Structures are given as structure tokens and as C-alpha cells.
Coordinates of C-alpha atoms and ligand atoms in Angstrom, one line a residue:
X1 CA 225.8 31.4 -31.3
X2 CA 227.7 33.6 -29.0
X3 CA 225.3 32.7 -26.4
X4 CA 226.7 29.1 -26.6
X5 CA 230.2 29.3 -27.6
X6 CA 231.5 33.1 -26.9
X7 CA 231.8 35.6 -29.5
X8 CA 235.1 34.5 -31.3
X9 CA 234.7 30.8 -32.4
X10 CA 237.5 29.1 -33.3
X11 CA 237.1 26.2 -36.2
X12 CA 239.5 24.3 -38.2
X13 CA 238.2 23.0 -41.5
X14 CA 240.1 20.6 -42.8
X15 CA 243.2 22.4 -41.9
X16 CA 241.7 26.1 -42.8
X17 CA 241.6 28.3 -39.4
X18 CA 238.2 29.3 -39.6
X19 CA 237.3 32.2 -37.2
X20 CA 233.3 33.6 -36.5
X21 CA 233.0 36.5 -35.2
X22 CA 229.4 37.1 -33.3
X23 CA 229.7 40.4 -31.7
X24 CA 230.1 43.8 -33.4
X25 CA 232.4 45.1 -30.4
X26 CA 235.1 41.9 -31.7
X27 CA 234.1 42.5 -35.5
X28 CA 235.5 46.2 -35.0
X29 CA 238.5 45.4 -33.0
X30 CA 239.7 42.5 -35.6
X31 CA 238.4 43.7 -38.9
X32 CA 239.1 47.3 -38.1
X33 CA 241.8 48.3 -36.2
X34 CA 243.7 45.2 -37.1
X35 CA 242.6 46.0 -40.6
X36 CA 246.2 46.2 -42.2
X37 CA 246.5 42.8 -41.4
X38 CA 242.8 41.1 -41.6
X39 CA 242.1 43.2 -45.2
X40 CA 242.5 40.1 -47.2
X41 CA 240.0 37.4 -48.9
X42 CA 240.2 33.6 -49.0
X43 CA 240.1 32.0 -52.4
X44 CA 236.7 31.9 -53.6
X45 CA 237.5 28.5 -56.6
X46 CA 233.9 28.7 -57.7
X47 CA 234.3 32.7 -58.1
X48 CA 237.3 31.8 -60.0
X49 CA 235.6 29.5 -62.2
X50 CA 232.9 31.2 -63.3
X51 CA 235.0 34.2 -64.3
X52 CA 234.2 36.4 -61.1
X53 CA 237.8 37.0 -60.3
X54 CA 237.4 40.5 -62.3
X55 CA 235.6 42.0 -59.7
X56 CA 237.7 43.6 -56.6
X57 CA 235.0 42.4 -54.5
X58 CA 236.8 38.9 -54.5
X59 CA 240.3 39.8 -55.0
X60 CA 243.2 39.4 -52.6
X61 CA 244.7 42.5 -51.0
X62 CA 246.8 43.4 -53.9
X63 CA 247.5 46.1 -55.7
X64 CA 245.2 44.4 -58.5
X65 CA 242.6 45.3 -55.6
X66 CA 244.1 48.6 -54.5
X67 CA 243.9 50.2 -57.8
X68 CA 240.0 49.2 -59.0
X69 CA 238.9 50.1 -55.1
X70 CA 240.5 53.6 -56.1
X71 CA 238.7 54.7 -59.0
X72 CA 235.5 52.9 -58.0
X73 CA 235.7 55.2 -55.1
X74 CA 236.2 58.4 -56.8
X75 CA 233.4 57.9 -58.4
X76 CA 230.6 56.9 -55.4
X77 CA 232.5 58.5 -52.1
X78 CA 230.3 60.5 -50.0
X79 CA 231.5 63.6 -51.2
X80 CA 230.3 63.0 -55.2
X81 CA 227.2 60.8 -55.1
X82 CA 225.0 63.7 -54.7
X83 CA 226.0 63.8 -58.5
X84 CA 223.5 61.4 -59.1
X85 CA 220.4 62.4 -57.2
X86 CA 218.8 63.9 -60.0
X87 CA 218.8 60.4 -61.4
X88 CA 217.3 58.9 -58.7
X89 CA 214.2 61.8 -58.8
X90 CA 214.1 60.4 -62.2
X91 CA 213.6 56.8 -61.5
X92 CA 211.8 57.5 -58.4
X93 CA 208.8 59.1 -60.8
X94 CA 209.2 56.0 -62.8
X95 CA 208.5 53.6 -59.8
X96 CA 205.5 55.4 -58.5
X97 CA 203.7 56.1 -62.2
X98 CA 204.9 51.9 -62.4
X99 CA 203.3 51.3 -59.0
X100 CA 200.3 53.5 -60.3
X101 CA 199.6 51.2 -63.2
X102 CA 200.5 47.8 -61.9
X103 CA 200.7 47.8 -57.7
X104 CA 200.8 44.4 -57.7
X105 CA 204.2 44.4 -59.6
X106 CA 206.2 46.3 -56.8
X107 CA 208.7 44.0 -56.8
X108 CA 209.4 44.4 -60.1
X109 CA 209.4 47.7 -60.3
X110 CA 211.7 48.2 -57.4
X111 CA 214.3 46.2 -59.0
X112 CA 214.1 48.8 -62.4
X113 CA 213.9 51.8 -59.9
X114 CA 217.6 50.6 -58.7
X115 CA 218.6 49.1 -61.6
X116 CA 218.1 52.1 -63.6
X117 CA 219.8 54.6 -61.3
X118 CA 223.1 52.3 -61.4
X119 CA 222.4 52.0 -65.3
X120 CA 222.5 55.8 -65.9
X121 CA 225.3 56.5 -63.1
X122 CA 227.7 53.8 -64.5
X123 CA 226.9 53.3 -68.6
X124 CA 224.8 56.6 -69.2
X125 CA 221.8 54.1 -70.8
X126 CA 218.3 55.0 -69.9
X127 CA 216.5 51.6 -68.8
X128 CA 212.9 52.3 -69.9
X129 CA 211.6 48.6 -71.2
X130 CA 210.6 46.3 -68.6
X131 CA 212.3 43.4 -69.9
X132 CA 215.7 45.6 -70.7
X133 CA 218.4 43.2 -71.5
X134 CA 220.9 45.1 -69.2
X135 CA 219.0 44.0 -66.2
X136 CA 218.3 40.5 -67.2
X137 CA 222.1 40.1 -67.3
X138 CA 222.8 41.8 -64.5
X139 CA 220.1 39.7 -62.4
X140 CA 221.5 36.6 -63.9
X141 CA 225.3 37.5 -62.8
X142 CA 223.8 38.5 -59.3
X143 CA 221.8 34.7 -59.2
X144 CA 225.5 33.2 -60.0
X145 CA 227.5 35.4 -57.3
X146 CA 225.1 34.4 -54.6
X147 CA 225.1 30.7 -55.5
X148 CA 229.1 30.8 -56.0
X149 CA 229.9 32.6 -52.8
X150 CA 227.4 30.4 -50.2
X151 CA 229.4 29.5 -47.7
X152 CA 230.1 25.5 -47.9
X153 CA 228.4 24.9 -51.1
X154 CA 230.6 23.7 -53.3
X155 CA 233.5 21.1 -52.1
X156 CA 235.7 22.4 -54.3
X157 CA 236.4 25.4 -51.8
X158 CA 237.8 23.1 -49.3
X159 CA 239.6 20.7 -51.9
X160 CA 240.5 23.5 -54.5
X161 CA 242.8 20.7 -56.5
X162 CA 239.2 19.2 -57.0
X163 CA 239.7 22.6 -59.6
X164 CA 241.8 20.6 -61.8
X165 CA 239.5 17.1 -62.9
X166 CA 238.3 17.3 -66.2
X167 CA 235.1 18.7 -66.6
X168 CA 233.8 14.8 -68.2
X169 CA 234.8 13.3 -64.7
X170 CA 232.2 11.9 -62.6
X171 CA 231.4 14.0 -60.2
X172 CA 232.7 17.6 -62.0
X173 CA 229.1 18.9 -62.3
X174 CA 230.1 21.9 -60.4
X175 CA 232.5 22.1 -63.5
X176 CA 230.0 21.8 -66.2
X177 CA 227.7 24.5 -64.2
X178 CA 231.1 27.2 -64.0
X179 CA 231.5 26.6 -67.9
X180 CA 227.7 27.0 -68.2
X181 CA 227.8 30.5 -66.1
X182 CA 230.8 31.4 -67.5
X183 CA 229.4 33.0 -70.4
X184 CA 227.0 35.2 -68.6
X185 CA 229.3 36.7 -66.1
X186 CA 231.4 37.7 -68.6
X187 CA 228.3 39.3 -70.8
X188 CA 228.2 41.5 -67.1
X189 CA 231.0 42.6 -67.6
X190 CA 231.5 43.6 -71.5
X191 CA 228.1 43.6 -72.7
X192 CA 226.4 47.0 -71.1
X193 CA 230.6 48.4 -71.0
X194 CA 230.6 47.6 -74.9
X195 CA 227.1 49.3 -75.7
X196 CA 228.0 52.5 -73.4
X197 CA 231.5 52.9 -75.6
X198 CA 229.3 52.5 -79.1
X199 CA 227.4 55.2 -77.7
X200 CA 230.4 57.4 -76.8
X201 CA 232.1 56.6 -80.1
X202 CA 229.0 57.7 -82.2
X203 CA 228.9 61.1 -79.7
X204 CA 225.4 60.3 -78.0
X205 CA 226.3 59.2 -74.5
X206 CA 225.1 60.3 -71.3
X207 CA 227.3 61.5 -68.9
X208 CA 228.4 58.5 -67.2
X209 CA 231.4 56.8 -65.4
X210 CA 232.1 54.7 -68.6
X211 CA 232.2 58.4 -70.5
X212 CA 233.9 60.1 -67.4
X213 CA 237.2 57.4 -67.3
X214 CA 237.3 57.3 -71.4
X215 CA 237.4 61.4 -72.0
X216 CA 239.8 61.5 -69.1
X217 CA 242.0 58.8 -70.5
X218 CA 242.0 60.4 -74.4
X219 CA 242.5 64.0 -73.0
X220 CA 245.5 62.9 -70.5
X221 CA 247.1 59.7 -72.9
X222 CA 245.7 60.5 -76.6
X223 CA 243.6 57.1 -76.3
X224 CA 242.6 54.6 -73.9
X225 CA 244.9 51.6 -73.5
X226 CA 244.3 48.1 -73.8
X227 CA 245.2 47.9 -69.5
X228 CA 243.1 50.7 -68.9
X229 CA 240.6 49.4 -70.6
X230 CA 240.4 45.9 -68.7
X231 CA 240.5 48.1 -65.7
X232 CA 237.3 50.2 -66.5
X233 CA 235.9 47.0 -67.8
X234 CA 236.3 45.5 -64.3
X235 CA 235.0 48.6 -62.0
X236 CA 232.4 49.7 -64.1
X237 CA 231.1 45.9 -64.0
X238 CA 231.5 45.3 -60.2
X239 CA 229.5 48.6 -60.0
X240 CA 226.8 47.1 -62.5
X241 CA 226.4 43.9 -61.1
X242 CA 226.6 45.1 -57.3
X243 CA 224.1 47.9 -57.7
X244 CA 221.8 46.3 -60.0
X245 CA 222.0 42.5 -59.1
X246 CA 219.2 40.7 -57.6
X247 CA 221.0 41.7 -54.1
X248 CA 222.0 44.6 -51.4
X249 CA 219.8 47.7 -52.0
X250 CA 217.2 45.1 -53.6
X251 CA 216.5 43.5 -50.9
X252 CA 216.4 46.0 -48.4
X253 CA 213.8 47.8 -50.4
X254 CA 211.8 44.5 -50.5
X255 CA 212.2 44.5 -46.4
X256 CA 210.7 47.8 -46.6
X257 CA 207.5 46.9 -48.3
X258 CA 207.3 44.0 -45.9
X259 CA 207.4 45.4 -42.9
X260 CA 205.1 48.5 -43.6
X261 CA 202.4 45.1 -44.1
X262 CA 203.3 43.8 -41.0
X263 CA 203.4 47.4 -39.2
X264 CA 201.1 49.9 -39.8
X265 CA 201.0 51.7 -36.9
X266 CA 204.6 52.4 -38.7
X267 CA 203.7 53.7 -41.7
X268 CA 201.4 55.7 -40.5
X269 CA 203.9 57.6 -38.5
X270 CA 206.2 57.9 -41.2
X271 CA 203.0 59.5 -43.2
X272 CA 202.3 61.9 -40.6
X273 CA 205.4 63.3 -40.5
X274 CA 206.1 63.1 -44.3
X275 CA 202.8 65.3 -44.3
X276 CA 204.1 67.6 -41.9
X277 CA 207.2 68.3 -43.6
X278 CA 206.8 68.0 -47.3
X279 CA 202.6 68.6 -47.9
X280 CA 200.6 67.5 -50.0
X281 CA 201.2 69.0 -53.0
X282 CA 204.5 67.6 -54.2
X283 CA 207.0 64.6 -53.6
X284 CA 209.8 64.7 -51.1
X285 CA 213.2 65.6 -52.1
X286 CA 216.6 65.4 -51.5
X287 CA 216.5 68.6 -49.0
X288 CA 213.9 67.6 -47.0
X289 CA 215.8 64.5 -45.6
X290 CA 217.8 66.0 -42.5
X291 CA 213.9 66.8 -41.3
X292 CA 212.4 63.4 -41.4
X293 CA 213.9 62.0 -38.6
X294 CA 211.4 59.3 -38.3
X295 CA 211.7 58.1 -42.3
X296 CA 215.2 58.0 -41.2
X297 CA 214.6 56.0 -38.6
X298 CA 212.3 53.5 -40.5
X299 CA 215.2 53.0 -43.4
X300 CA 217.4 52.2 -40.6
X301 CA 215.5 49.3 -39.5
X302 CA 214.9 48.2 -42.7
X303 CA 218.5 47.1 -43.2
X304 CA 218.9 45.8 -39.6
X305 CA 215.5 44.0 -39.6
X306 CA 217.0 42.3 -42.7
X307 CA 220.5 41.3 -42.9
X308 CA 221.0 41.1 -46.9
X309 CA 224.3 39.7 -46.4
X310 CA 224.0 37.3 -43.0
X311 CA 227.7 36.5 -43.1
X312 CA 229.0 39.5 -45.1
X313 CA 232.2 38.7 -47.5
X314 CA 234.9 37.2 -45.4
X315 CA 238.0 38.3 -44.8
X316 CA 241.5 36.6 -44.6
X317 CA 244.9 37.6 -42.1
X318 CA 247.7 38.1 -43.6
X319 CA 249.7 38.4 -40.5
X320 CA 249.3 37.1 -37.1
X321 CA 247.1 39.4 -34.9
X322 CA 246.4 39.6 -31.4
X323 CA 243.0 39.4 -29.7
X324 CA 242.0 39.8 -26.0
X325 CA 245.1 37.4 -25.3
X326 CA 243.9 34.6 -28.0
X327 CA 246.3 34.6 -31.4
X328 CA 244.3 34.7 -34.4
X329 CA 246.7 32.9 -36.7
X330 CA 248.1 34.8 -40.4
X331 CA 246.0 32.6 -42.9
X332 CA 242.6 32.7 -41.0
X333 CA 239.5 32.8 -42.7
X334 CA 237.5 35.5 -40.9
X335 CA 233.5 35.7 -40.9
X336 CA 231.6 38.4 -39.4
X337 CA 228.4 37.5 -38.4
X338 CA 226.1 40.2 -39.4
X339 CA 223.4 38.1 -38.9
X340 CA 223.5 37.9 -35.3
X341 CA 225.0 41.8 -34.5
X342 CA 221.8 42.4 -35.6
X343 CA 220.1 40.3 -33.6
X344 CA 221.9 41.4 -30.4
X345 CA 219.5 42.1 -27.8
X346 CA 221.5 44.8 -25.9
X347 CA 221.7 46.9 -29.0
X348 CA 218.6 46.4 -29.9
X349 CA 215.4 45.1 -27.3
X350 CA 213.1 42.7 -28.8
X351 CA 215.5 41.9 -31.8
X352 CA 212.6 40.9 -34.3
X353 CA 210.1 43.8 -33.4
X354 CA 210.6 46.3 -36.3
X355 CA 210.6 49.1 -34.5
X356 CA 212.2 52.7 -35.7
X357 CA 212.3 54.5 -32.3
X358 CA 215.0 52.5 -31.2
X359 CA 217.2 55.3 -33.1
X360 CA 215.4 58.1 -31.9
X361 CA 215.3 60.2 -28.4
X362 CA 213.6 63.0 -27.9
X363 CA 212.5 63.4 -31.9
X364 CA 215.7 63.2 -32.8
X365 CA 218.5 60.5 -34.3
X366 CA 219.9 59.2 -31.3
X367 CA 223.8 59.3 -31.7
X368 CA 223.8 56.5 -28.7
X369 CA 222.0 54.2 -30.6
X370 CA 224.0 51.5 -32.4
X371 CA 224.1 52.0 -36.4
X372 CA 223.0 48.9 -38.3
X373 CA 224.9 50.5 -41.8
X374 CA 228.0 50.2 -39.0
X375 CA 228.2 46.0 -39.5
X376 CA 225.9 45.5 -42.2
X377 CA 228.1 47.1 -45.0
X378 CA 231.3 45.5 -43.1
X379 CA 234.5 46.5 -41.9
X380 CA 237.3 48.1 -42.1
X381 CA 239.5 48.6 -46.1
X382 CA 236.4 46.4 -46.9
X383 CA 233.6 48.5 -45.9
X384 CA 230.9 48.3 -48.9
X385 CA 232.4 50.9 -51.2
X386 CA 228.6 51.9 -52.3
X387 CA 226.9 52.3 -49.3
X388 CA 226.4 56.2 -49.5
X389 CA 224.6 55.8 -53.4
X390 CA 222.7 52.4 -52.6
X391 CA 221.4 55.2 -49.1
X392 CA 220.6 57.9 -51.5
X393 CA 218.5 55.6 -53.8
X394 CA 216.8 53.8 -50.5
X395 CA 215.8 57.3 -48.9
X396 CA 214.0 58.2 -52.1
X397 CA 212.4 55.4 -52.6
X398 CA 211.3 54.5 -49.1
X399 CA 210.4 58.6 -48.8
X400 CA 208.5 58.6 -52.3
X401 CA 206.6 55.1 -52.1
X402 CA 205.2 56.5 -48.4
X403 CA 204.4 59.9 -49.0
X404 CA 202.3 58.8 -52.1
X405 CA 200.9 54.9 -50.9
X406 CA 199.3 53.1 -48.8
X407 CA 200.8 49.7 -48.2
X408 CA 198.3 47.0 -46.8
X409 CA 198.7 43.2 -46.2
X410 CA 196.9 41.3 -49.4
X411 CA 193.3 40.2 -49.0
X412 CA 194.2 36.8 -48.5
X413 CA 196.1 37.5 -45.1
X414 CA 193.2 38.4 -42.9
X415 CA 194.4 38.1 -39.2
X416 CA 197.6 39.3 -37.1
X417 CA 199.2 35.5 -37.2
X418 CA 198.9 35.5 -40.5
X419 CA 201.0 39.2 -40.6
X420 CA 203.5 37.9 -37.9
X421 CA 204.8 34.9 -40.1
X422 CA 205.9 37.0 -43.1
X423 CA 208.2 38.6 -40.4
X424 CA 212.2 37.7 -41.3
X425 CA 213.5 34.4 -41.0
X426 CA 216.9 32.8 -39.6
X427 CA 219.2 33.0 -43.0
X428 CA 219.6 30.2 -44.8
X429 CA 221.4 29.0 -48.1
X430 CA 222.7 31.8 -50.8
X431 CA 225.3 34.5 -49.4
X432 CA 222.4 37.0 -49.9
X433 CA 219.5 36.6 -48.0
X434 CA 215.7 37.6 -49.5
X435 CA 212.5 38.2 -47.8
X436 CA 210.3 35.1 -48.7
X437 CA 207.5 36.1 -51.3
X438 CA 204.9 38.1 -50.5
X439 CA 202.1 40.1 -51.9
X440 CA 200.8 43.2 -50.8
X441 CA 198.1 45.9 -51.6
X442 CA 199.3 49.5 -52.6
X443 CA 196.7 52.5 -53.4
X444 CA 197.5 56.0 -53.9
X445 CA 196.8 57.6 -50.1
X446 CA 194.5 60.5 -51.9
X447 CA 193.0 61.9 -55.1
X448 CA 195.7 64.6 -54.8
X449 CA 198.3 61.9 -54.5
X450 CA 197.6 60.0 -57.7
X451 CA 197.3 63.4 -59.8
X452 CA 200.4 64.1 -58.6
X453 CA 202.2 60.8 -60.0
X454 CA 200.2 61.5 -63.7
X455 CA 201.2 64.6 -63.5
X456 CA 205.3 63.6 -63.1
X457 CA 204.8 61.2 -65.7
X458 CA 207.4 61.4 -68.5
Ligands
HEM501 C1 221.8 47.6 -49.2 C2 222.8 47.7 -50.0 C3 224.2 47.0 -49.9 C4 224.7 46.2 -48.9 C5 224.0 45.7 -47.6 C6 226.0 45.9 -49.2 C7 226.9 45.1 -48.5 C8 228.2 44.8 -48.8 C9 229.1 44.0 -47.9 C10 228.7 43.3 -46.6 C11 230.3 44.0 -48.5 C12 231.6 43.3 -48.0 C13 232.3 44.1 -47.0 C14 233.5 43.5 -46.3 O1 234.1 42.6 -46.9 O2 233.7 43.8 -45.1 C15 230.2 44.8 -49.7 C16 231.3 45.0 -50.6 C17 231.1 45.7 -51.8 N1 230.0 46.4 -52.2 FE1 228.2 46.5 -51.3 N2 226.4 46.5 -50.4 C18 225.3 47.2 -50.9 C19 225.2 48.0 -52.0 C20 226.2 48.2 -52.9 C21 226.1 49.0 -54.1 C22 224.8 49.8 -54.5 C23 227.3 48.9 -54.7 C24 227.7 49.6 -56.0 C25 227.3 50.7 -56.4 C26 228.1 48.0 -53.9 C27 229.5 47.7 -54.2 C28 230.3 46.9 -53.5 C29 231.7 46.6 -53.8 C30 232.4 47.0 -55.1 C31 232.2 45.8 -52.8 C32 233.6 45.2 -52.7 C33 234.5 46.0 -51.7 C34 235.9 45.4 -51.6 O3 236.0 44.1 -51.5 O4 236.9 46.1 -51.5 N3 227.4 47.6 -52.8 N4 228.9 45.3 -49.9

């Protein structure tokens, strides 16, 4: 689009100052340093009406907003979600004895593997069934928040009095569907909240966030108040249905599996030096990640190579704000276009190509190199709040799955065309973009490899 219009783009729709924004260099400069002022959200009606105003994700700038981003950040900052590695080595044994058993499943599975981390880190409850109830709603709630947040979907966002006909009128379908919904968003965000709190009550909870803000609010208040506890209500279930949703880490895990079919010249780079550096004889670990410069590299890609959220959430100004001499007016909807910053062919040659070097120099992580994680978690106040756990539970994974598996196209894709059209696509429809479906062949890379998984079975 910049190519055509220039990297700002100015639209008014009907009446709404609507501003794209196509390059990261402009994305940083308005959403970042202006951030104090370009920190809000638009009103997202459909959110509304399906009960999603709970979740800070969609709030205003408020102190509403303030005080949920706080203590959802004191729990997953960069400086405490190493708490919950030894979950992830957990779940990470469950996805490759799962990928043992069933290969053809991997999709599955991958959703359980990061579902079950953000189970244990939030609620303390184990996921161990394949059709767990906890995930189904969560998937469900993530289905909803992608339909309701597609940008132009529903008229109703333009005309929000549209809001106000009865739900009988011709026409309020989109009504009927919120009512409909309703009901499962708000099992997201009592129903797993309600089961973690029997559990603390009968004295059998893991450790948890639920258990962490309850014990801290009976030890400092003698109880937990009916505020407080619509306020761990709404943070432990953003957390629940952003990490576990059919969405963000999801998808870029799917990516990965994709483009180790498409590549394999890749993956077998990523082997050798997973070889050279952790051996044969057991699975990687936290501590061997600073020295697998080229795994880093390949989970890199994965979330550039596919943008999970094309047009990220937008953002709304609150005040007037000044940009390379054009006025970006208070009241402007603002949309960064992750989409095409990651498709920017000075940053990165041969956009499509998935290719890890581009981070690397020398054998190293090249600190010239642009970041993808720099645009595709956002900007500014906004910035994805989880980005360092949903990074902790993609290196293990992506680690793990390659150390232990070989990843090869399905039988039924025989030549290199074939390969070259599961490649990503130009986004279209939901606010979170998926891979198309696929299938792909996974075998244990040795003898030793598979005795391994049995023998980490639990
Ligand atoms: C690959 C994984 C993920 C991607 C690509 C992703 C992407 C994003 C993006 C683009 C935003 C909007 C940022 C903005 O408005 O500028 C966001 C917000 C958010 N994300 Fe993530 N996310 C991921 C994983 C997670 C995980 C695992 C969690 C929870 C543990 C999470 C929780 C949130 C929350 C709570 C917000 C709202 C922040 C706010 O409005 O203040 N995300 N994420």
C-alpha cells in the first residue's frame, strides 16, 4: 500500500479519521513516542456486545485499563516468566510423546502444548484430556474475538446507534449472534476462574496466578473483595483466552511446522546445530538457548513469515499529535499495518523467502537486523503484555519438536510447486490470520530419539 499511497494514509469513514500506518519507521514515531497521546482504543460495539469489554485488551486508556495491565504484568514481565519454564518442559514432553503416538495430529497437539502451559501458569489445573473443557471454551471465546474484532465486519461499528434496535428487528442478526456468544465469553471468564477457587478453597491448588492474587488478598485484607474479585476475574481471563485461544502463539507454532515442509534445507540446519549443542542423548533446555543462534533465528522468521495479527489492535489519539508536518487529529483511529512491515523489502530481501540468516552475521544474532517481535507484538503502552511467556513456550517447542522430528511435506504433495503454494498468503478476513490447512509427515529423526520421548513419558 505504501508503494501506492505513502506510508501514512489518511481516510475518513463516515466521519471517523481513520489513519494506516505502512511503515515501522512511522508506526514507532506515532505509536511510540507519541504514545501518551495515541495509547487509546476505538469502540469495538460488537466487543461490547458479546461481553468482551472485560478484557483490558479492548478497553479505553483508563484507569479501568491501567490497573488490570498492572497486575497482568507482574505476573508475565520478563523478569518473572522464567517462573514458568518448568511448566513448559512439562508440556513440551507431553507434545512430543502426543506427536509420538498420533503425528498426524500436530495441530492438535500444539494447541494443548500452549494451552496447557497458560492453564497451569494462570488456574494451577493440569490439562491432560484431549477434549478438556477449559480449552474448548477458551477456543470458542478466541473464534468469537477474532470474528468480533475484523476490521469492517459488522456495520454496527460505524453506526454504533444501530446498538440500540431490538434484537426482533429485521436486520439485528448481528444482535441475535452477540446474545448467542454472549454466554460463552462469559463461561471464559468465570468458568476455569470458578473451578481454580473450588480448588483453592478445598486446599488442592497448584500454584497459580488465581492462588497467587487470592493468598495475597486474604493475608493483606482478611478476604478477597467483591471488586477485587471482578478484577482477578478480568486478568486472569484475558490471560486465559489470549494465551490459549485459537490465536497468537498458536499460530505462529503452526507457521513453524509449515515452513520446515516447505524448507528443508532449514531444518536441517537447525538439526545440525541442535546436535552440536545439546547431543543426542537428551532434549534441549532452557540453558542451552543463548547457544542456538540459528533456532533463534528460525523462531524469528516464524513470526515475521506470518503475521498472526495483519493489522494488530488499533489504537485511538486522545490529543492532537504532530507528524512529519501533517496533524494527525485527537479522535483518530490508528492501524498499524503489521502486515506489510513485514513484508518490507528493505528490511527484509525477498519478503516471502523464509529465510533465518537474515538475523544472523558471522554466526551470530545480528543486532542490525530489524526485529519482527518489534511490530508484530505492537507499540508503545500497548505492546503485547505476553510476548516474553508466549517466546519461552515457542523456543521450547520449536527447539523440542526439531531436535527429536523430522518434518516432511505429506505424500500427497510430491513436487516443489506443490511445496511453494502452502507458502503464506495476503491476510484476509478475521483479525487473526491462520496458515491454511495442511498436513505433514513427522517421524522421530532416530532410534535414540524416540527412546528418549518413552522414556519422558509421564
Ligand atoms: C505469538 C503470540 C502473540 C502475538 C503475535 C500477540 C500479539 C498482540 C498484539 C499485536 C497486541 C496488540 C498490541 C497493540 O495494541 O499495540 C496484543 C495485545 C495483548 N496481548 Fe498478545 N500476542 C501474543 C501472545 C500473547 C499471550 C501468550 C498473551 C497472554 C499470556 C497475550 C496477552 C495480550 C494482552 C493482555 C494484550 C492487551 C494489551 C493492552 O491492550 O494493553 N498475548 N498482543
Amino acid at each position: 500500500m505504501s508503494k501506492h499511497y505513502g506510508e501514512v494514509v489518511y481516510l475518513d469513514v463516515f466521519g471517523q479519521p481513520t489513519i494506516i500506518i505502512d511503515s515501522y519507521e512511522t508506526a514507532v514515531a506515532i505509536l511510540e513516542t507519541s504514545s501518551a497521546s495515541t495509547s487509546d482504543r476505538p469502540r469495538f460495539v460488537m466487543a461490547e456486545l458479546v461481553g468482551l469489554g472485560y478484557e483490558f485488551a479492548v478497553m479505553g486508556y483508563s484507569n479501568a485499563w491501567r490497573q488490570r495491565r498492572r497486575v497482568f504484568h507482574s505476573f508475565f514481565h520478563q523478569g518473572v516468566v522464567s517462573q514458568y519454564r518448568p511448566v513448559h518442559l512439562r508440556e513440551v514432553r507431553r507434545l512430543l510423546s502426543k506427536l509420538l503416538d498420533e503425528p498426524e495430529k500436530f495441530l492438535h497437539h500444539s494447541r494443548h502444548y500452549v494451552g496447557g502451559a497458560i492453564m497451569s501458569a494462570v488456574y494451577g489445573i493440569e490439562v491432560k484430556d484431549q477434549n478438556d473443557k477449559f480449552m474448548a471454551i477458551a477456543e470458542r471465546g478466541g473464534e468469537i474475538f477474532s470474528d468480533v474484532m475484523a476490521p469492517g465486519r459488522y456495520l454496527v461499528e460505524l453506526v454504533p446507534l444501530l446498538a440500540r434496535i431490538p434484537t426482533w428487528f429485521p436486520g439485528a442478526s448481528f444482535k441475535r449472534k452477540a446474545a448467542r456468544w454472549e454466554r460463552d465469553i462469559h463461561d471464559v471468564r468465570t468458568a476455569a476462574y470458578n473451578a481454580a477457587c473450588e480448588a483453592i478453597a478445598r486446599g488442592d491448588a497448584g500454584l497459580s496466578m488465581t492462588s497467587s492474587l487470592v493468598d495475597n488478598s486474604i493475608r493483606e485484607h482478611g478476604g478477597v473483595s467483591a471488586e477485587d474479585e471482578e478484577i482477578f476475574k478480568d486478568v486472569t481471563g484475558v490471560a486465559y483466552a489470549a494465551g490459549t485461544d485459537t490465536a497468537s502463539t498458536i499460530a505462529t507454532l503452526t507457521a513453524f511446522f509449515l515452513a520446515m515442509v516447505v524448507y528443508p534445507d532449514v531444518q536441517r540446519k537447525a538439526q545440525a546445530e541442535l546436535d552440536e549443542i545439546v547431543g543426542p542423548d537428551q532434549l534441549p533446555e532452557y540453558s542451552h538457548q543463548k547457544s542456538l543462534p540459528y533456532v533463534n533465528a528460525v523462531m524469528k522468521e516464524c513470526s515475521r513469515w506470518h503475521t498472526v495479527t495483519p493489522l494488530l489492535v488499533p489504537h485511538r489519539s486522545i490529543k492532537d499529535v504532530e507528524y512529519n508536518g501533517y496533524l494527525i487529529p485527537a479522535g483518530s483511529v490508528l492501524i498499524a499495518n503489521a502486515w506489510s512491515m513485514s513484508r518490507d523489502p528493505v528490511a527484509y530481501p525477498d519478503p516471502d523467502r523464509f529465510m533465518p540468516e537474515r538475523y544472523l552475521k558471522g554466526g551470530k544474532m545480528n543486532p542490525e537486523a530489524r526485529d519482527p517481535l518489534k511490530f508484530q507484538f505492537g507499540f508503545g503502552r500497548r505492546i503485547c503484555p505476553g510476548m516474553p511467556f508466549s517466546q519461552d513456550s515457542l523456543f521450547l517447542a520449536i527447539a523440542s519438536v526439531l531436535h527429536a522430528y523430522t518434518i516432511r511435506p505429506p505424500p500427497s504433495v510430491d513436487d516443489s510447486s506443490n511445496l511453494m503454494r502452502l507458502g503464506p498468503k495476503t491476510p484476509s478476513g478475521g483479525a487473526l490470520s491462520y496458515p491454511d490447512p495442511f498436513g505433514c509427515n513427522i517421524t522421530p529423526r532416530s532410534e535414540l530419539a524416540a527412546s528418549i520421548i518413552q522414556q519422558s513419558r509421564f
